[in-house]
mmCIF file of C-alpha atoms in Angstrom:
data_model
loop_
_atom_site.group_PDB
_atom_site.id
_atom_site.type_symbol
_atom_site.label_atom_id
_atom_site.label_comp_id
_atom_site.label_asym_id
_atom_site.label_seq_id
_atom_site.Cartn_x
_atom_site.Cartn_y
_atom_site.Cartn_z
ATOM 1 C CA MET A 1124 -20.945 11.516 -26.335
ATOM 2 C CA LEU A 1125 -19.640 9.283 -23.581
ATOM 3 C CA HIS A 1126 -16.276 9.446 -21.824
ATOM 4 C CA LEU A 1127 -14.473 6.223 -20.918
ATOM 5 C CA ARG A 1128 -11.691 6.034 -18.359
ATOM 6 C CA MET A 1129 -9.907 2.701 -18.156
ATOM 7 C CA ILE A 1130 -7.114 1.205 -16.118
ATOM 8 C CA VAL A 1131 -5.629 -1.403 -18.433
ATOM 9 C CA PRO A 1132 -2.949 -3.970 -17.516
ATOM 10 C CA ALA A 1133 0.127 -3.178 -19.603
ATOM 11 C CA GLU A 1134 -0.045 -6.488 -21.469
ATOM 12 C CA HIS A 1135 -3.588 -5.646 -22.690
ATOM 13 C CA THR A 1136 -3.047 -1.997 -23.595
ATOM 14 C CA GLU A 1137 -2.174 -2.591 -27.240
ATOM 15 C CA ALA A 1138 -5.252 -4.788 -27.764
ATOM 16 C CA ALA A 1139 -7.485 -2.235 -26.023
ATOM 17 C CA VAL A 1140 -6.103 0.626 -28.128
ATOM 18 C CA GLN A 1141 -6.598 -1.343 -31.329
ATOM 19 C CA LEU A 1142 -10.172 -2.109 -30.318
ATOM 20 C CA ILE A 1143 -10.884 1.561 -29.623
ATOM 21 C CA GLU A 1144 -9.299 2.672 -32.896
ATOM 22 C CA LYS A 1145 -11.309 0.229 -35.006
ATOM 23 C CA THR A 1146 -14.637 1.001 -33.262
ATOM 24 C CA VAL A 1147 -16.611 3.457 -35.359
ATOM 25 C CA GLY A 1148 -17.588 6.550 -33.379
ATOM 26 C CA THR A 1149 -14.557 6.817 -31.063
ATOM 27 C CA THR A 1150 -12.209 9.770 -30.704
ATOM 28 C CA HIS A 1151 -9.936 11.683 -28.300
ATOM 29 C CA LEU A 1152 -7.872 8.608 -27.454
ATOM 30 C CA VAL A 1153 -5.249 9.190 -24.756
ATOM 31 C CA VAL A 1154 -2.817 6.607 -23.343
ATOM 32 C CA LEU A 1155 -0.790 7.348 -20.192
ATOM 33 C CA PRO A 1156 1.644 4.437 -19.661
ATOM 34 C CA GLY A 1157 2.121 3.373 -16.040
ATOM 35 C CA ALA A 1158 -0.094 6.154 -14.686
ATOM 36 C CA ALA A 1159 -2.314 3.853 -12.614
ATOM 37 C CA HIS A 1160 -1.173 2.366 -9.313
ATOM 38 C CA ALA A 1161 -4.220 0.683 -7.716
ATOM 39 C CA PRO A 1162 -4.596 -1.477 -9.691
ATOM 40 C CA SER A 1163 -1.372 -0.927 -11.560
ATOM 41 C CA GLY A 1164 -1.479 -0.425 -15.304
ATOM 42 C CA ASP A 1165 -1.866 2.138 -18.042
ATOM 43 C CA LEU A 1166 -4.528 4.841 -17.982
ATOM 44 C CA VAL A 1167 -6.505 4.874 -21.234
ATOM 45 C CA LEU A 1168 -9.028 7.612 -21.972
ATOM 46 C CA CYS A 1169 -11.343 8.058 -24.925
ATOM 47 C CA ASP A 1170 -14.676 9.497 -26.018
ATOM 48 C CA VAL A 1171 -17.234 7.417 -27.861
ATOM 49 C CA ALA A 1172 -20.582 8.148 -29.463
ATOM 50 C CA ARG A 1173 -23.444 6.732 -27.422
ATOM 51 C CA GLU A 1174 -24.489 4.644 -30.438
ATOM 52 C CA ALA A 1175 -21.158 2.810 -30.370
ATOM 53 C CA GLY A 1176 -20.908 2.470 -26.604
ATOM 54 C CA ASN A 1177 -22.335 -1.047 -26.340
ATOM 55 C CA GLU A 1178 -19.999 -2.470 -28.958
ATOM 56 C CA LEU A 1179 -16.941 -0.946 -27.316
ATOM 57 C CA LEU A 1180 -17.910 -1.974 -23.783
ATOM 58 C CA HIS A 1181 -18.573 -5.525 -24.946
ATOM 59 C CA GLY A 1182 -15.151 -5.715 -26.590
ATOM 60 C CA LEU A 1183 -13.388 -4.300 -23.534
ATOM 61 C CA ARG A 1184 -15.086 -6.834 -21.277
ATOM 62 C CA GLU A 1185 -13.999 -9.641 -23.596
ATOM 63 C CA LEU A 1186 -10.438 -8.456 -22.926
ATOM 64 C CA LYS A 1187 -11.265 -8.856 -19.197
ATOM 65 C CA ILE A 1188 -10.324 -5.270 -18.497
ATOM 66 C CA ASP A 1189 -13.248 -5.009 -16.064
ATOM 67 C CA GLN A 1190 -11.770 -7.901 -14.057
ATOM 68 C CA GLU A 1191 -8.059 -7.088 -14.169
ATOM 69 C CA GLY A 1192 -8.384 -3.302 -14.332
ATOM 70 C CA SER A 1193 -11.393 -0.997 -14.425
ATOM 71 C CA ILE A 1194 -13.825 0.652 -16.826
ATOM 72 C CA ALA A 1195 -15.610 3.874 -15.860
ATOM 73 C CA LEU A 1196 -18.150 5.604 -18.084
ATOM 74 C CA GLU A 1197 -19.798 8.991 -17.809
ATOM 75 C CA ASN A 1198 -21.960 11.215 -19.989
ATOM 76 C CA ILE A 1199 -20.417 14.289 -21.555
ATOM 77 C CA ASP A 1200 -22.794 17.227 -21.169
ATOM 78 C CA LEU A 1201 -20.819 19.492 -23.491
ATOM 79 C CA SER A 1202 -18.157 18.649 -26.062
ATOM 80 C CA LEU A 1203 -16.834 21.427 -28.300
ATOM 81 C CA SER A 1204 -14.898 19.382 -30.815
ATOM 82 C CA LYS A 1205 -15.166 19.000 -34.556
ATOM 83 C CA ARG A 1206 -13.720 15.502 -34.277
ATOM 84 C CA ALA A 1207 -16.384 14.558 -31.717
ATOM 85 C CA ASP A 1208 -19.084 15.794 -34.095
ATOM 86 C CA GLU A 1209 -17.587 13.689 -36.879
ATOM 87 C CA ALA A 1210 -17.427 10.625 -34.619
ATOM 88 C CA GLU A 1211 -21.107 10.960 -33.788
ATOM 89 C CA LYS A 1212 -21.957 11.223 -37.489
ATOM 90 C CA GLU A 1213 -19.891 8.123 -38.259
ATOM 91 C CA ALA A 1214 -21.558 5.999 -35.583
ATOM 92 C CA PRO A 1215 -24.572 3.929 -36.711
ATOM 93 C CA GLY A 1216 -28.096 4.758 -35.549
ATOM 94 C CA GLU A 1217 -29.303 7.607 -33.360
ATOM 95 C CA ALA A 1218 -28.030 8.393 -29.882
ATOM 96 C CA ALA A 1219 -31.559 8.634 -28.450
ATOM 97 C CA ASP A 1220 -32.329 5.074 -29.610
ATOM 98 C CA ALA A 1221 -29.151 3.492 -28.260
ATOM 99 C CA VAL A 1222 -29.473 1.448 -25.068
ATOM 100 C CA LEU A 1223 -26.343 1.053 -22.973
ATOM 101 C CA TRP A 1224 -27.156 -2.334 -21.485
ATOM 102 C CA GLU A 1225 -24.275 -2.356 -19.016
ATOM 103 C CA GLN A 1226 -25.257 1.067 -17.735
ATOM 104 C CA LEU A 1227 -28.922 0.057 -17.527
ATOM 105 C CA SER A 1228 -28.074 -3.113 -15.604
ATOM 106 C CA GLU A 1229 -25.868 -1.181 -13.188
ATOM 107 C CA ALA A 1230 -28.499 1.516 -12.629
ATOM 108 C CA THR A 1231 -31.329 -0.934 -12.043
ATOM 109 C CA HIS A 1232 -29.088 -3.042 -9.785
ATOM 110 C CA GLU A 1233 -28.479 -0.033 -7.544
ATOM 111 C CA GLU A 1234 -32.114 1.086 -7.582
ATOM 112 C CA SER A 1235 -33.425 -2.393 -6.781
ATOM 113 C CA THR A 1236 -31.235 -3.092 -3.761
ATOM 114 C CA LEU A 1237 -33.275 -4.019 -0.694
ATOM 115 C CA SER A 1238 -31.934 -1.595 1.889
ATOM 116 C CA VAL A 1239 -33.109 0.267 4.960
ATOM 117 C CA THR A 1240 -33.302 3.470 2.945
ATOM 118 C CA TYR A 1241 -35.389 1.854 0.211
ATOM 119 C CA CYS A 1242 -37.835 0.392 2.751
ATOM 120 C CA ALA A 1243 -37.980 3.725 4.597
ATOM 121 C CA PHE A 1244 -38.989 5.555 1.422
ATOM 122 C CA MET A 1245 -41.618 2.900 0.664
ATOM 123 C CA ILE A 1246 -43.073 3.139 4.173
ATOM 124 C CA LEU A 1247 -43.045 6.951 4.256
ATOM 125 C CA ALA A 1248 -44.635 7.189 0.805
ATOM 126 C CA THR A 1249 -47.376 4.745 1.800
ATOM 127 C CA MET A 1250 -48.068 6.607 5.040
ATOM 128 C CA ILE A 1251 -48.360 9.893 3.155
ATOM 129 C CA ALA A 1252 -50.730 8.209 0.718
ATOM 130 C CA ALA A 1253 -52.764 6.857 3.675
ATOM 131 C CA CYS A 1254 -53.339 10.412 4.827
ATOM 132 C CA GLY A 1255 -54.322 11.298 1.285
ATOM 133 C CA VAL A 1256 -56.897 8.522 0.887
ATOM 134 C CA VAL A 1257 -58.507 9.163 4.274
ATOM 135 C CA LEU A 1258 -58.687 12.929 3.703
ATOM 136 C CA ASP A 1259 -59.570 12.456 0.011
ATOM 137 C CA ASN A 1260 -56.680 14.801 -0.782
ATOM 138 C CA ALA A 1261 -55.316 14.428 -4.318
ATOM 139 C CA ILE A 1262 -52.248 16.581 -3.544
ATOM 140 C CA LEU A 1263 -51.083 14.143 -0.871
ATOM 141 C CA ILE A 1264 -51.679 11.243 -3.255
ATOM 142 C CA VAL A 1265 -49.504 12.861 -5.933
ATOM 143 C CA GLY A 1266 -46.814 13.614 -3.353
ATOM 144 C CA ALA A 1267 -46.802 10.010 -2.179
ATOM 145 C CA MET A 1268 -46.504 8.756 -5.762
ATOM 146 C CA ALA A 1269 -43.466 10.979 -6.308
ATOM 147 C CA VAL A 1270 -41.775 9.761 -3.098
ATOM 148 C CA GLY A 1271 -42.308 6.052 -3.786
ATOM 149 C CA PRO A 1272 -39.139 4.269 -5.050
ATOM 150 C CA GLU A 1273 -40.904 1.246 -6.554
ATOM 151 C CA PHE A 1274 -40.043 1.926 -10.199
ATOM 152 C CA GLY A 1275 -36.401 0.950 -9.586
ATOM 153 C CA PRO A 1276 -37.213 -2.694 -8.770
ATOM 154 C CA LEU A 1277 -39.834 -2.781 -11.522
ATOM 155 C CA ALA A 1278 -37.201 -1.695 -14.042
ATOM 156 C CA GLY A 1279 -34.808 -4.245 -12.538
ATOM 157 C CA VAL A 1280 -37.266 -7.076 -13.156
ATOM 158 C CA CYS A 1281 -37.752 -5.959 -16.776
ATOM 159 C CA THR A 1282 -34.005 -5.641 -17.387
ATOM 160 C CA GLY A 1283 -33.314 -9.008 -15.768
ATOM 161 C CA VAL A 1284 -35.900 -10.734 -17.969
ATOM 162 C CA VAL A 1285 -34.676 -9.171 -21.217
ATOM 163 C CA ARG A 1286 -30.977 -9.642 -20.423
ATOM 164 C CA ARG A 1287 -31.589 -13.153 -19.107
ATOM 165 C CA ALA A 1288 -30.111 -12.189 -15.765
ATOM 166 C CA PRO A 1289 -32.116 -14.235 -13.226
ATOM 167 C CA ARG A 1290 -30.209 -12.841 -10.240
ATOM 168 C CA LEU A 1291 -31.096 -9.253 -11.133
ATOM 169 C CA ALA A 1292 -34.726 -10.191 -11.807
ATOM 170 C CA ALA A 1293 -34.994 -12.168 -8.560
ATOM 171 C CA ARG A 1294 -33.386 -9.531 -6.327
ATOM 172 C CA SER A 1295 -35.577 -6.839 -7.908
ATOM 173 C CA LEU A 1296 -38.738 -8.894 -7.391
ATOM 174 C CA ILE A 1297 -37.775 -9.606 -3.779
ATOM 175 C CA ALA A 1298 -37.134 -5.892 -3.165
ATOM 176 C CA LEU A 1299 -40.508 -5.055 -4.690
ATOM 177 C CA LEU A 1300 -42.459 -7.629 -2.667
ATOM 178 C CA VAL A 1301 -40.659 -7.038 0.630
ATOM 179 C CA GLY A 1302 -40.897 -3.273 0.195
ATOM 180 C CA PHE A 1303 -44.662 -3.322 -0.346
ATOM 181 C CA ALA A 1304 -45.206 -5.890 2.419
ATOM 182 C CA ALA A 1305 -43.243 -3.763 4.898
ATOM 183 C CA ALA A 1306 -45.042 -0.604 3.769
ATOM 184 C CA ILE A 1307 -48.507 -2.151 4.115
ATOM 185 C CA ALA A 1308 -47.715 -3.629 7.532
ATOM 186 C CA ALA A 1309 -46.253 -0.366 8.847
ATOM 187 C CA THR A 1310 -49.100 1.707 7.403
ATOM 188 C CA THR A 1311 -51.698 -0.591 8.972
ATOM 189 C CA LEU A 1312 -50.119 0.110 12.376
ATOM 190 C CA PHE A 1313 -49.899 3.800 11.474
ATOM 191 C CA SER A 1314 -53.620 3.826 10.648
ATOM 192 C CA LEU A 1315 -54.482 2.186 13.969
ATOM 193 C CA GLY A 1316 -52.386 4.793 15.757
ATOM 194 C CA MET A 1317 -54.038 7.653 13.871
ATOM 195 C CA ASP A 1318 -57.447 6.184 14.731
ATOM 196 C CA ALA A 1319 -56.488 6.046 18.415
ATOM 197 C CA LEU A 1320 -55.638 9.762 18.181
ATOM 198 C CA ASP A 1321 -59.011 10.447 16.486
ATOM 199 C CA LEU A 1322 -57.244 11.637 13.330
ATOM 200 C CA PHE A 1323 -58.547 8.758 11.174
ATOM 201 C CA SER A 1324 -62.047 7.349 11.366
ATOM 202 C CA MET A 1325 -64.154 4.622 9.790
ATOM 203 C CA ASP A 1326 -66.585 7.258 8.501
ATOM 204 C CA GLN A 1327 -63.828 8.961 6.507
ATOM 205 C CA LEU A 1328 -62.941 5.675 4.849
ATOM 206 C CA ASP A 1329 -66.602 4.947 4.008
ATOM 207 C CA ASP A 1330 -67.301 8.430 2.623
ATOM 208 C CA PRO A 1331 -67.723 8.721 -1.185
ATOM 209 C CA ARG A 1332 -64.214 10.263 -1.593
ATOM 210 C CA PRO A 1333 -64.664 11.456 -5.202
ATOM 211 C CA ASN A 1334 -60.993 12.393 -5.603
ATOM 212 C CA THR A 1335 -59.515 9.062 -4.505
ATOM 213 C CA SER A 1336 -62.212 6.378 -4.826
ATOM 214 C CA PHE A 1337 -60.602 5.197 -8.074
ATOM 215 C CA ILE A 1338 -57.748 3.772 -6.007
ATOM 216 C CA TRP A 1339 -59.764 0.776 -4.833
ATOM 217 C CA GLN A 1340 -62.035 0.528 -7.890
ATOM 218 C CA PRO A 1341 -59.801 -0.725 -10.741
ATOM 219 C CA ASP A 1342 -61.095 -0.566 -14.300
ATOM 220 C CA PRO A 1343 -59.627 -1.119 -17.786
ATOM 221 C CA PHE A 1344 -58.099 2.367 -17.726
ATOM 222 C CA SER A 1345 -55.984 1.320 -14.738
ATOM 223 C CA PHE A 1346 -54.219 -1.266 -16.882
ATOM 224 C CA VAL A 1347 -53.972 1.040 -19.913
ATOM 225 C CA VAL A 1348 -52.336 3.810 -17.861
ATOM 226 C CA ALA A 1349 -49.969 1.313 -16.226
ATOM 227 C CA VAL A 1350 -48.847 0.034 -19.636
ATOM 228 C CA LEU A 1351 -48.299 3.553 -20.972
ATOM 229 C CA ALA A 1352 -46.405 4.516 -17.825
ATOM 230 C CA GLY A 1353 -44.252 1.406 -18.105
ATOM 231 C CA VAL A 1354 -43.257 2.294 -21.664
ATOM 232 C CA ALA A 1355 -42.489 5.907 -20.692
ATOM 233 C CA GLY A 1356 -40.518 4.836 -17.617
ATOM 234 C CA VAL A 1357 -38.279 2.408 -19.496
ATOM 235 C CA LEU A 1358 -37.683 4.908 -22.295
ATOM 236 C CA SER A 1359 -36.696 7.546 -19.739
ATOM 237 C CA LEU A 1360 -34.119 5.163 -18.267
ATOM 238 C CA THR A 1361 -32.627 3.953 -21.534
ATOM 239 C CA SER A 1362 -32.437 7.430 -23.055
ATOM 240 C CA SER A 1363 -31.102 9.065 -19.852
ATOM 241 C CA LYS A 1364 -34.097 11.411 -19.750
ATOM 242 C CA SER A 1365 -34.678 10.856 -16.038
ATOM 243 C CA GLY A 1366 -37.005 13.834 -15.740
ATOM 244 C CA ALA A 1367 -39.776 11.750 -17.292
ATOM 245 C CA LEU A 1368 -39.632 9.352 -14.335
ATOM 246 C CA VAL A 1369 -41.416 11.912 -12.161
ATOM 247 C CA GLY A 1370 -44.353 11.875 -14.556
ATOM 248 C CA VAL A 1371 -44.320 8.084 -14.559
ATOM 249 C CA ALA A 1372 -44.301 7.973 -10.764
ATOM 250 C CA ILE A 1373 -47.398 10.156 -10.437
ATOM 251 C CA SER A 1374 -49.382 8.437 -13.179
ATOM 252 C CA VAL A 1375 -49.836 4.991 -11.618
ATOM 253 C CA THR A 1376 -51.573 4.103 -8.358
ATOM 254 C CA THR A 1377 -49.184 1.593 -6.834
ATOM 255 C CA VAL A 1378 -48.311 3.306 -3.539
ATOM 256 C CA PRO A 1379 -51.823 4.796 -3.041
ATOM 257 C CA ALA A 1380 -53.379 1.378 -3.645
ATOM 258 C CA ALA A 1381 -51.074 -0.162 -1.028
ATOM 259 C CA ALA A 1382 -51.982 2.636 1.378
ATOM 260 C CA ASN A 1383 -55.726 2.219 0.874
ATOM 261 C CA ALA A 1384 -55.347 -1.544 1.379
ATOM 262 C CA ALA A 1385 -53.510 -0.924 4.665
ATOM 263 C CA VAL A 1386 -56.083 1.555 6.000
ATOM 264 C CA ALA A 1387 -58.967 -0.687 4.927
ATOM 265 C CA LEU A 1388 -57.275 -3.649 6.622
ATOM 266 C CA SER A 1389 -56.950 -1.706 9.868
ATOM 267 C CA TYR A 1390 -60.732 -1.152 9.882
ATOM 268 C CA GLY A 1391 -61.678 -4.608 8.629
ATOM 269 C CA GLU A 1392 -63.011 -3.199 5.334
ATOM 270 C CA PHE A 1393 -62.047 -6.239 3.306
ATOM 271 C CA GLY A 1394 -63.976 -5.149 0.207
ATOM 272 C CA GLN A 1395 -61.851 -2.027 -0.169
ATOM 273 C CA MET A 1396 -58.749 -3.950 0.792
ATOM 274 C CA TRP A 1397 -59.174 -6.535 -1.984
ATOM 275 C CA GLY A 1398 -60.119 -3.821 -4.485
ATOM 276 C CA SER A 1399 -56.946 -1.923 -3.590
ATOM 277 C CA ALA A 1400 -54.859 -5.098 -3.825
ATOM 278 C CA GLU A 1401 -56.310 -5.772 -7.273
ATOM 279 C CA GLN A 1402 -55.460 -2.216 -8.330
ATOM 280 C CA LEU A 1403 -51.901 -2.631 -7.031
ATOM 281 C CA LEU A 1404 -51.309 -5.954 -8.798
ATOM 282 C CA LEU A 1405 -52.885 -4.674 -12.030
ATOM 283 C CA ASN A 1406 -50.559 -1.678 -12.082
ATOM 284 C CA LEU A 1407 -47.462 -3.696 -11.248
ATOM 285 C CA PHE A 1408 -48.233 -6.276 -13.925
ATOM 286 C CA GLY A 1409 -48.992 -3.601 -16.540
ATOM 287 C CA ILE A 1410 -45.736 -1.746 -15.871
ATOM 288 C CA MET A 1411 -43.603 -4.906 -15.981
ATOM 289 C CA LEU A 1412 -45.283 -6.208 -19.135
ATOM 290 C CA ALA A 1413 -44.834 -2.879 -20.900
ATOM 291 C CA GLY A 1414 -41.242 -2.571 -19.679
ATOM 292 C CA VAL A 1415 -40.234 -5.993 -20.971
ATOM 293 C CA LEU A 1416 -41.904 -5.434 -24.348
ATOM 294 C CA THR A 1417 -40.333 -1.980 -24.664
ATOM 295 C CA LEU A 1418 -36.821 -3.299 -24.023
ATOM 296 C CA TYR A 1419 -37.323 -6.113 -26.514
ATOM 297 C CA GLY A 1420 -38.623 -3.558 -29.008
ATOM 298 C CA GLN A 1421 -35.559 -1.378 -28.496
ATOM 299 C CA LYS A 1422 -33.267 -4.363 -29.061
ATOM 300 C CA LEU A 1423 -35.079 -5.174 -32.314
ATOM 301 C CA LEU A 1424 -35.020 -1.541 -33.464
ATOM 302 C CA TRP A 1425 -31.292 -1.255 -32.768
ATOM 303 C CA ARG A 1426 -30.502 -4.470 -34.653
ATOM 304 C CA THR A 1427 -32.551 -3.222 -37.599
ATOM 305 C CA GLN A 1428 -30.747 0.127 -37.623
ATOM 306 C CA ARG A 1429 -27.318 -1.489 -37.371
ATOM 307 C CA GLY A 1430 -28.215 -3.953 -40.125
ATOM 308 C CA HIS A 1431 -29.263 -1.102 -42.386
ATOM 309 C CA TRP A 1432 -26.044 0.787 -41.602
ATOM 310 C CA SER A 1433 -23.945 -2.315 -42.302
ATOM 311 C CA ARG A 1434 -25.586 -2.785 -45.707
ATOM 312 C CA THR A 1435 -25.627 0.835 -46.821
ATOM 313 C CA GLY A 1436 -23.030 2.599 -44.688
ATOM 314 C CA LYS A 1437 -25.630 5.317 -44.043
ATOM 315 C CA ARG A 1438 -27.467 6.319 -40.897
#
């Protein structure tokens, strides 16, 4: 279940209440006239099944409540209510399959913002990965993958394409490109500094490195894993199962590939650098392709489920 808290201008309260009451899967409606002061209006509270959330949010936005008042939504971790159970049964489809597009757009917008913090995480993750590739240390590589924040912009590009939101797609793509460019540039300088301190060496880079040589030697499995990770990552976002994002982060070699490219560049090893760049681009393309197709698939699945419910009245 989801909990909605709205500040509704008094002249729109009746329309908002009627919308909530006629939306299948809503319950626990509370109206507190004149309770809100900034902005002024009535405070309207209700719970809604996740499956019905999109329909209700769309209707509320058509009433311009988001512009003249406010709409806040949060997940309910525990609801001990017979009426809530009945509302969930009445709502069409399954909660796990429902995509809250407004929530997804908001989440990806926040995660894809080009900020100092975002760039810092990208740079730190790439530097950690640089240590991993030079030392041929798989643990450092996994740690760097987990630190890297690149899946946020990747998800933003996918969401922007599917929702036909060019601004979101563009800002996400810019964050992705600028983030990797800054990380590679900073890590190249970091590698030169480590070499000056005799902590990195050309011999380490040219060693066989059995644990990390795959980073600059892309093969068909690189693309396959990227596609699978893209599907899993998008599903984890749309189903609010964020724990799966950790697995996604450590399954693709985006940050390690950028790190290997930076270290190779610092030593003039252009063969490894181009191999790493190819690995990076292959992974990014695979994730974005899979993400877009997954979101389109979820839209189609949801329409099919709602169509079946409309015809039969059964879930």
